[in-house]
XYZ file of C-alpha atoms in Angstrom:
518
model
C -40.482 162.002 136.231
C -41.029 161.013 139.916
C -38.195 162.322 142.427
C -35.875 159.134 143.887
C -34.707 160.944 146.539
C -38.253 161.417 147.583
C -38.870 159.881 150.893
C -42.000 157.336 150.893
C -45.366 158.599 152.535
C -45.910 157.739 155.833
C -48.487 155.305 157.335
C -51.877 156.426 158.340
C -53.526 155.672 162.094
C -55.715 153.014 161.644
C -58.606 154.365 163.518
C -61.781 156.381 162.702
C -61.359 159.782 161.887
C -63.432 162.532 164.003
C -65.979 164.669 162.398
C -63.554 167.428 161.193
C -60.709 165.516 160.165
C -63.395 162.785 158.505
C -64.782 166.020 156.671
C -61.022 166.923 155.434
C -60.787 163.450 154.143
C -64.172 163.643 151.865
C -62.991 166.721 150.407
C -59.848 165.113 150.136
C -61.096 162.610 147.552
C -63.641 164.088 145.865
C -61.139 166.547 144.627
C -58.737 163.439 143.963
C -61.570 162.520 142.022
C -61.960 165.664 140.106
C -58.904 164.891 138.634
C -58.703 161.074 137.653
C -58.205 160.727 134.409
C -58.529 157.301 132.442
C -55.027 156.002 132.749
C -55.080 156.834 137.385
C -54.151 160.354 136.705
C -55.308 161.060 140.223
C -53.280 162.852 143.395
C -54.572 161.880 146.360
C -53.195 163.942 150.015
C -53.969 164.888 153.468
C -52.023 167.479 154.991
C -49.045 165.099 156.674
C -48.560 163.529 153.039
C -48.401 166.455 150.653
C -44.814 167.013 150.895
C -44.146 163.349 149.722
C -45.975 164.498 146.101
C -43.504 164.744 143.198
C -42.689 167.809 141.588
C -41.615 168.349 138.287
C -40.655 171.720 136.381
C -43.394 174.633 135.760
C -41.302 175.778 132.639
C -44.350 176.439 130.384
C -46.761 176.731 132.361
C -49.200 179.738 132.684
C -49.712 181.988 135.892
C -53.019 182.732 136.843
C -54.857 185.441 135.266
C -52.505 184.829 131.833
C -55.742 183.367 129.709
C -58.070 185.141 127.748
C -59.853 188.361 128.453
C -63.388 186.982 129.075
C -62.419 184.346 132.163
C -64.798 184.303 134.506
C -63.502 185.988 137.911
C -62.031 183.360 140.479
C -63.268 183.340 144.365
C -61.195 184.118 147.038
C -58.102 184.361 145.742
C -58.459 181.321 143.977
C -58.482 181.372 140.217
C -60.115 179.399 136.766
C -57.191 177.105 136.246
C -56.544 174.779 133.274
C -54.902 171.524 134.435
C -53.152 168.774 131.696
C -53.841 165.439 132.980
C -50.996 163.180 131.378
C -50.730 159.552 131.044
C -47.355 158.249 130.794
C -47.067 155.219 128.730
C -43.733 154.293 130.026
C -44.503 150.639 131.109
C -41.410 150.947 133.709
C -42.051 148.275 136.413
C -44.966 146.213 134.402
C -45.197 142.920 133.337
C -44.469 141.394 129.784
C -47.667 142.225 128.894
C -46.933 145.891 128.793
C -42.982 145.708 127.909
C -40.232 146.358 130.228
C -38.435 149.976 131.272
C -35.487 148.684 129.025
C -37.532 148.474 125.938
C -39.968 151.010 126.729
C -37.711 153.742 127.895
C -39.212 156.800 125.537
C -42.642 158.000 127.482
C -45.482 159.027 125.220
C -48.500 160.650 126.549
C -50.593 157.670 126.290
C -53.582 159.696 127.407
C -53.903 163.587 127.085
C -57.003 165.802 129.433
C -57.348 168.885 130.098
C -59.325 169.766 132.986
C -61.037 172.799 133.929
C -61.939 174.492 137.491
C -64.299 177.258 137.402
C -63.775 178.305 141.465
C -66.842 180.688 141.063
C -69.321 178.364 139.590
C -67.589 175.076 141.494
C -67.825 173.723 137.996
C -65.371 170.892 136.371
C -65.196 169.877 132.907
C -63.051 167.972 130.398
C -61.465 168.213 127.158
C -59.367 164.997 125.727
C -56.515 165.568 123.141
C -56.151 162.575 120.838
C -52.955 161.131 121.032
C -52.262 161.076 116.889
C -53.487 164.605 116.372
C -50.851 165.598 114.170
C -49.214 168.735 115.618
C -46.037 170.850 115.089
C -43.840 170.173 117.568
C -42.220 172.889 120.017
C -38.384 173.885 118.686
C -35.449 171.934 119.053
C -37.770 168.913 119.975
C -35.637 165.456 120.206
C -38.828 164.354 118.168
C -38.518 166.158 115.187
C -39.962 169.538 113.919
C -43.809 167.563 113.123
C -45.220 164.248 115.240
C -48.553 162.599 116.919
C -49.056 164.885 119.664
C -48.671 162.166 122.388
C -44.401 162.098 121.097
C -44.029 165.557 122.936
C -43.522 164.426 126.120
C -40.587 162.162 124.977
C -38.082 164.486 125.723
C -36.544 163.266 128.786
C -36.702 165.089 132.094
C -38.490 168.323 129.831
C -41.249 166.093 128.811
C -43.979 167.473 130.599
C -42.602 171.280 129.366
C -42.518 170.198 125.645
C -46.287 169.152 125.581
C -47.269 171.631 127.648
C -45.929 174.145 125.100
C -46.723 171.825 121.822
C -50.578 172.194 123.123
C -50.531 175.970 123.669
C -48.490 176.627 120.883
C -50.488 174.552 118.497
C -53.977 175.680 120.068
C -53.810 178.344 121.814
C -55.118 176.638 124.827
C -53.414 178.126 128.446
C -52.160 175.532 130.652
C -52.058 176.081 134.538
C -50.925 173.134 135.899
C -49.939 169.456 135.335
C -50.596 166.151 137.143
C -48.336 163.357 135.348
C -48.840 159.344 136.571
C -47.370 156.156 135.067
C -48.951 152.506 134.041
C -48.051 151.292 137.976
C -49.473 154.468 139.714
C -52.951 153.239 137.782
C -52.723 149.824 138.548
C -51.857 150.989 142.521
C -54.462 153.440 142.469
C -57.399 151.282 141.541
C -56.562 148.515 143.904
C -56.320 150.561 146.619
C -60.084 150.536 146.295
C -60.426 147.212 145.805
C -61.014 147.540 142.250
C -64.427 149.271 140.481
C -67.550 147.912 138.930
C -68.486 148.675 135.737
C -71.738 147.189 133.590
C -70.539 145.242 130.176
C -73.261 145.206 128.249
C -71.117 142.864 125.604
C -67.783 140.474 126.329
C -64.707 142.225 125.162
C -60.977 140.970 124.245
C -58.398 143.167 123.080
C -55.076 141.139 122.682
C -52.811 144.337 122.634
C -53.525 145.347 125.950
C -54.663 141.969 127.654
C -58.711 143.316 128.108
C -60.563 140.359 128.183
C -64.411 140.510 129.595
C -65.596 137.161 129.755
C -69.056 137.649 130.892
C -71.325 140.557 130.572
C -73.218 142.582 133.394
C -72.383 144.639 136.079
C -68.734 143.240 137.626
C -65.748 144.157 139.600
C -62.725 144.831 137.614
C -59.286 145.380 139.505
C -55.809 147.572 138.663
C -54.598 145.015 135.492
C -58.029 144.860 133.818
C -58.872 148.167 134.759
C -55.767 149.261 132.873
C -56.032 147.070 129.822
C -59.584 148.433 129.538
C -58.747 152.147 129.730
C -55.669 151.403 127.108
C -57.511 149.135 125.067
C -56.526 150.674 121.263
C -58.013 147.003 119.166
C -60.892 146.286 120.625
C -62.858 143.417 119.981
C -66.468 142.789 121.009
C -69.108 139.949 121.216
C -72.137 140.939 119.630
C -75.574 138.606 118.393
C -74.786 136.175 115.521
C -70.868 135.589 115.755
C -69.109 132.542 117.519
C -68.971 133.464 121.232
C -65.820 131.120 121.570
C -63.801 132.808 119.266
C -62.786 136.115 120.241
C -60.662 136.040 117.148
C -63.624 136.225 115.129
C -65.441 139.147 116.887
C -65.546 142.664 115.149
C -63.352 144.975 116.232
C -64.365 148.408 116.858
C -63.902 151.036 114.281
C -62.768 153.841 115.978
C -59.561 153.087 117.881
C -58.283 155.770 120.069
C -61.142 158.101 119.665
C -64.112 155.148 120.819
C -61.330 154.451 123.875
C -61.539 158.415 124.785
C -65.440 158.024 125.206
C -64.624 155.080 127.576
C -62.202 156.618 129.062
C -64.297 159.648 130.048
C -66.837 157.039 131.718
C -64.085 155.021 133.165
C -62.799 158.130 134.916
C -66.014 158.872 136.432
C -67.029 155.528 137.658
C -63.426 155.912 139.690
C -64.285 159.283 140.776
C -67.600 158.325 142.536
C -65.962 154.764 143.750
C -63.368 157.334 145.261
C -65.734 159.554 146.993
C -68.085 156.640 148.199
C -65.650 153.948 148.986
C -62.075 155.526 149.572
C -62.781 156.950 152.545
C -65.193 154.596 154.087
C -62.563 152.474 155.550
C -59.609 153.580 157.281
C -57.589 151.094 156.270
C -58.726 151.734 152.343
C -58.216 155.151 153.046
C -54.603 155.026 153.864
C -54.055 152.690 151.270
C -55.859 155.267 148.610
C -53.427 157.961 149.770
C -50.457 156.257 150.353
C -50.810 154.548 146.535
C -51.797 158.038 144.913
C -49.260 160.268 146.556
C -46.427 158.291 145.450
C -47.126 157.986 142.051
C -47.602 161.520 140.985
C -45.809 164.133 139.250
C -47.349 168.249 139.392
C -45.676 171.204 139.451
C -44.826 173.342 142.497
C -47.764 175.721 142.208
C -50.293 173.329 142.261
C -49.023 171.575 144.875
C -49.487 174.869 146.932
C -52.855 175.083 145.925
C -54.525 171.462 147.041
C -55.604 172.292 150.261
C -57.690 175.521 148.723
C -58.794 173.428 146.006
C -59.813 170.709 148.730
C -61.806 173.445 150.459
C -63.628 175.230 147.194
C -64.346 171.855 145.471
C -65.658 169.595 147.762
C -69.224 169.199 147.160
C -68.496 168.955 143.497
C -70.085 165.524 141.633
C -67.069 164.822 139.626
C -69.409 162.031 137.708
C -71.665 165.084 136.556
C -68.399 166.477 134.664
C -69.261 167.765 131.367
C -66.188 165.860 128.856
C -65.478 166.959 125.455
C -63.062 165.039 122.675
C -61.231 167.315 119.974
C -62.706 166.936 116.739
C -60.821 165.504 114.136
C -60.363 163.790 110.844
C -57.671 160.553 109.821
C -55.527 160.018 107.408
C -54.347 156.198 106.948
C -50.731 155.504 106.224
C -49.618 159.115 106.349
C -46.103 160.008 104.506
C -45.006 163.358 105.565
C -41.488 165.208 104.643
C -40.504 161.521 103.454
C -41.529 159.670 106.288
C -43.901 157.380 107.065
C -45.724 158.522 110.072
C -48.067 155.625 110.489
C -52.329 156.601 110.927
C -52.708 159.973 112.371
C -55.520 162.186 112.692
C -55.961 166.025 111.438
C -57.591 168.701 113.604
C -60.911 169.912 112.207
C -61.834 174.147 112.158
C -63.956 175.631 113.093
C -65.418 172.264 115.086
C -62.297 172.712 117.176
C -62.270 176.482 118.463
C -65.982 175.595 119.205
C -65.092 172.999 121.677
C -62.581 174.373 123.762
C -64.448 177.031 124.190
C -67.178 175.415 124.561
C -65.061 173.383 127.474
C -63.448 177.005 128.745
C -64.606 179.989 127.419
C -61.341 181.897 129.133
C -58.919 179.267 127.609
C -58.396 181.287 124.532
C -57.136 184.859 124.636
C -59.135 187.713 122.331
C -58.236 187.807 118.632
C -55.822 190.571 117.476
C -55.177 191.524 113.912
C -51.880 190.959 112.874
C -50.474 194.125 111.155
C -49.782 191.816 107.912
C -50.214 188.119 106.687
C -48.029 186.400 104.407
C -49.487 183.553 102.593
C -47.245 180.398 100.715
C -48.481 177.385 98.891
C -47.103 174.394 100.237
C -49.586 172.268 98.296
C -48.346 172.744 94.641
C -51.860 173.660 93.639
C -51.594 176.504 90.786
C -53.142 179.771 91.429
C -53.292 178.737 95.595
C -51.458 181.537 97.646
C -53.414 184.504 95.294
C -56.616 182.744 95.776
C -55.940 182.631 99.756
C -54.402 185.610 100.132
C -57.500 187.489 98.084
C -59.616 185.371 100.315
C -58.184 186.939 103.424
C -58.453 190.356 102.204
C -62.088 190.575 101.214
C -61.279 189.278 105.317
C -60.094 192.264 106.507
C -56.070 191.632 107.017
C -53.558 193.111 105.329
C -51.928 190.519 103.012
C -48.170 192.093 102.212
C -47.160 188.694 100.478
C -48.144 185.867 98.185
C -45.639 183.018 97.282
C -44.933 179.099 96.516
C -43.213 177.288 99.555
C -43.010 173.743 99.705
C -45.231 170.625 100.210
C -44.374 168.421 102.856
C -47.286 165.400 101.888
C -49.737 164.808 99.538
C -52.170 165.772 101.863
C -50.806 168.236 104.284
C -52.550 170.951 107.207
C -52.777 173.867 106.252
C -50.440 175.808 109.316
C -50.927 179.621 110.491
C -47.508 180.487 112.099
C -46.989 183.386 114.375
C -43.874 185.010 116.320
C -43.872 183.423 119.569
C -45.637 185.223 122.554
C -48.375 186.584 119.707
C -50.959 183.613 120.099
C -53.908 186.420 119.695
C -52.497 187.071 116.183
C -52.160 183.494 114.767
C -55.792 182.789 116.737
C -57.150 186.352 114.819
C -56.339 184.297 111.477
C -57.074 181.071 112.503
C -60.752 181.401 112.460
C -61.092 182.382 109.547
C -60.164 179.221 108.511
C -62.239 175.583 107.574
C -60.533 172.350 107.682
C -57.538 170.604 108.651
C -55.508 173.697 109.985
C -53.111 173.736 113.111
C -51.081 177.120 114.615
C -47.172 177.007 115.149
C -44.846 179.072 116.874
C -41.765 180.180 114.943
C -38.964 182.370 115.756
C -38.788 183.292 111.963
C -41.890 184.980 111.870
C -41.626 188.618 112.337
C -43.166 190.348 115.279
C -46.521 191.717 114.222
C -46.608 189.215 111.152
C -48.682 185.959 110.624
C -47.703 183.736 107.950
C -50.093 180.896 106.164
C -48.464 177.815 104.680
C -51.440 177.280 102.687
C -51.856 172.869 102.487
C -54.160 170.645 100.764
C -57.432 170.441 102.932
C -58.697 173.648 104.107
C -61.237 176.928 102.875
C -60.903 180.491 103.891
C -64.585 181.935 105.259
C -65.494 184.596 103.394
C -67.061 187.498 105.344
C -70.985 186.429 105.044
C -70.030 182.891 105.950
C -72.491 181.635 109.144
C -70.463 179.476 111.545
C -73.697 177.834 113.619
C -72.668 174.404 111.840
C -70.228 172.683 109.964
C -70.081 169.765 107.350
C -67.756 167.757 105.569
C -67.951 168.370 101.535
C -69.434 165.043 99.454
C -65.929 164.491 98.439
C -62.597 165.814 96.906
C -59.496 167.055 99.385
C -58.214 169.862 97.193
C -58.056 172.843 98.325
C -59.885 176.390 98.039
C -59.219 179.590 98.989
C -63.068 180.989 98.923
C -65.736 180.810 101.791
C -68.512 178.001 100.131
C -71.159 179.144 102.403
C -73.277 182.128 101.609
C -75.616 184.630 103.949
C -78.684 182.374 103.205
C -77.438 179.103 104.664
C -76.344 178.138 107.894
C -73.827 175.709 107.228
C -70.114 176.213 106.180
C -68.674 173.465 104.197
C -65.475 172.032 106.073
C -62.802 170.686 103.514
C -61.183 167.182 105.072
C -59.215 164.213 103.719
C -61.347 161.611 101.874
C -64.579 164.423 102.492
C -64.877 162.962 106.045
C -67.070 164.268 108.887
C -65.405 165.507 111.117
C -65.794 163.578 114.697
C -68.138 164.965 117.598
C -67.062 166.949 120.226
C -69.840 164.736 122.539
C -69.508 161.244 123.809
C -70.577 159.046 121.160
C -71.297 155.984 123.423
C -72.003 152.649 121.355
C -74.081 149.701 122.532
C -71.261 147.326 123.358
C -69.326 150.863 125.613
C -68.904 149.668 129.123
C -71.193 152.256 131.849
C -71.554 153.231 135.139
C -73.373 150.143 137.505
């Protein structure tokens, strides 16, 4: 996505800053480290290097003041802002060990954050996307009409637009801003800064991305390791009792891409604070930390008007105090959908996952509006489905003009609330009403006013008394029902999933083997 005709950033005098310009340069990189992100997403600037930033298209993208009614007020002029922090797995420019730009010419968002800036409150927070969270993909995608969310951005030079629309569209979330880096802009960024130091508690090996810890304790790591870490998919670790000379042999860690979020969101503040306290300490570092970061970066035009007020508002921010947040989920092995086989992907989880973004922003979602009717379909083949739903919704409140078989696309299948396109507040009005593996789509064939339910295997419709304070997953069974299973007198509402799985935590589950700050 980066510019070729972009002229490189120029060198930086190699001599101590004074007091102000010193001052400009902390700023600088605390707010670069605001927005690291696990794989370097990172921009990095002074005033003489901004114009050499990349800039991509802002199709997509919100304007300011486009969110929901309840965001806070902004300072200044300068407004709450969502930004997508995307890590592009195209290995262009690697070595073997992470493929070549001829075989690895379709970018996936190997790493998806959203970050938060409250200007009021000088506040940051984080909220990671798992890359397999099946999703409905934006129309006309090269990709196909369903994928892992991470496939949106494969969509050549529009990458950036299609996920930034696949995430609103899907989730209602508003989307700012965007800050896109590759594999090499990592591996530049970290050894600009002479690498980081991190404390391994156990020896890890992953052979996929090339991770391999060799000792424990607190140790520097540079760009490749640092990269194989924060990729690291098949982890392996050492623990008491197993052959320390066979990393073959160690136990790999159970949670894949979800367990390498959680140390991801400690790997990216370990690099923010080794930004703030060693990037600019040395000149020379300095201008090797901007020059590497500048260079490497793709955002859109508006936000690369806004860095030097962002600088200014956000400088005595402690990015490492950053509250971060995972979507919750649920997985289904294996997963055959509309005849294909779309490998292990992972379902999103209601209510567990309005409750975290808005937990993360409370302004990211806009207010609820009843539609002026709901259609409901069964796409699970389950007898007696769309009348049980659409009664459901009723004793709701919405007007339900139709009840009808459609198809079913899996054998276990989200359940997805479609809406005409620009009418988020509508398919978001229906939405939480909803338990379980359940996703929103835009579609042009919805009338305006309308929201339509394709009713799948693995969801519950709340019924009016039902508490949301807490959710569980159900002992077992993945059928589906169509009645709230919570009454007035308890405070939990039962959460259908695949396989009756609890759903994942929004918070950091950190095991004892998890790499930490030093």
């Amino acid at each position: 996505m980066s510019d070729p005709g972009s002229a490189p950033a120029g060198p930086l005098h190699a001599r101590r800053p004074g007091r102000a310009s010193r001052r400009f340069l902390i700023a600088a990189n605390v707010v670069v480290a605001l927005l690291l992100v696990a794989s370097g997403l990172v921009y990095g600037y002074t005033r003489y290097t901004l114009g050499h930033i990349h800039t991509g298209s802002s199709k997509g993208l919100a304007s300011a003041g486009e969110s929901g009614v309840d965001r806070k007020q902004g300072y200044n002029g300068l407004p709450p802002e969502n930004i997508l922090l995307i890590g592009n797995q195209s290995r262009a420019g690697q070595n073997v060990n992470f493929g070549n730009a001829a075989l690895n010419s379709s970018p996936l968002a190997d790493v998806i954050m959203l970050l938060h800036l409250d200007p009021r409150d000088r506040t940051a927070s984080l909220l990671s996307i798992p890359r397999d969270l099946f999703s409905p993909m934006p129309a006309g995608s090269p990709v196909g009409s369903w994928q892992k969310i991470n496939a949106a951005l494969n969509d050549g030079r529009l990458g950036i637009n299609n996920l930034v629309t696949a995430i609103h569209d899907d989730f209602g979330i508003t989307i700012n801003h965007y800050v896109e880096v590759d594999f090499n802009g990592f591996l530049q960024t970290v050894n600009a800064l002479n690498g980081i130091r991190m404390d391994f508690p156990e020896r890890l090996y992953d052979a996929y991305s090339g991770l391999d810890i060799n000792h424990t304790g607190c140790q520097l790591i540079h760009g490749q390791q640092a990269l194989a870490l924060v990729r690291s998919r098949h982890l392996q670790y050492d623990p008491p009792g197993v052959s320390p000379s066979d990393p073959a042999a160690w136990p790999y860690d159970p949670e894949s891409d979800l367990a390498r979020i959680v140390r991801d969101h400690t790997f990216v503040k370990v690099l923010a604070t080794t930004a703030e306290e060693k990037g600019i300490g040395n000149p020379v570092t300095a201008a090797n930390f901007l020059s590497a970061v500048t260079n490497q970066l793709t955002i859109d035009p508006q936000l690369k008007s806004e860095l030097i007020p962002l600088i200014v508002r956000y400088h005595t921010v402690n990015p490492a105090a950053a509250p971060a947040r995972t979507f919750p989920v649920t997985a289904v092995n294996n997963y055959y959908f509309d005849g294909y086989n779309a490998g292990d992907v992972l379902f999103p989880s209601e209510p567990a996952d309005l409750h975290a973004i808005r937990a993360w922003d409370a302004g990211s979602l806009p207010a609820p509006v009843q539609p002026r009717a709901v259609e409901v379909y069964d796409a699970a083949n389950t007898p007696g489905l769309a009348a049980r739903t659409g009664a459901a919704l009723r004793a709701d409140g919405f007007h339900v003009s139709l009840e009808a078989e459609g198809r079913d696309p899996g054998s276990v299948s989200e359940t997805v609330v479609q809406y005409h396109p620009g009418q988020v507040p509508m398919g978001i009005a229906v939405l939480e009403k909803l338990n379980g593996a359940v996703v929103m789509q835009a579609s042009k064939s919805v009338p305006a006013g309308t929201v339509i339910v394709q009713a799948g295997t693995t969801f519950s419709v709340q019924s009016p008394t039902t508490p949301t304070t807490s959710t569980t997953a159900p002992a077992s069974s993945t059928s589906s029902t169509a009645a709230g299973t919570a009454t007035s007198t308890t405070t939990t509402t039962t959460v259908p999933s695949p396989g009756g799985q609890i759903p994942t935590s929004a918070q950091d589950q950190v095991t004892p083997y998890d790499p930490r700050p030093c």
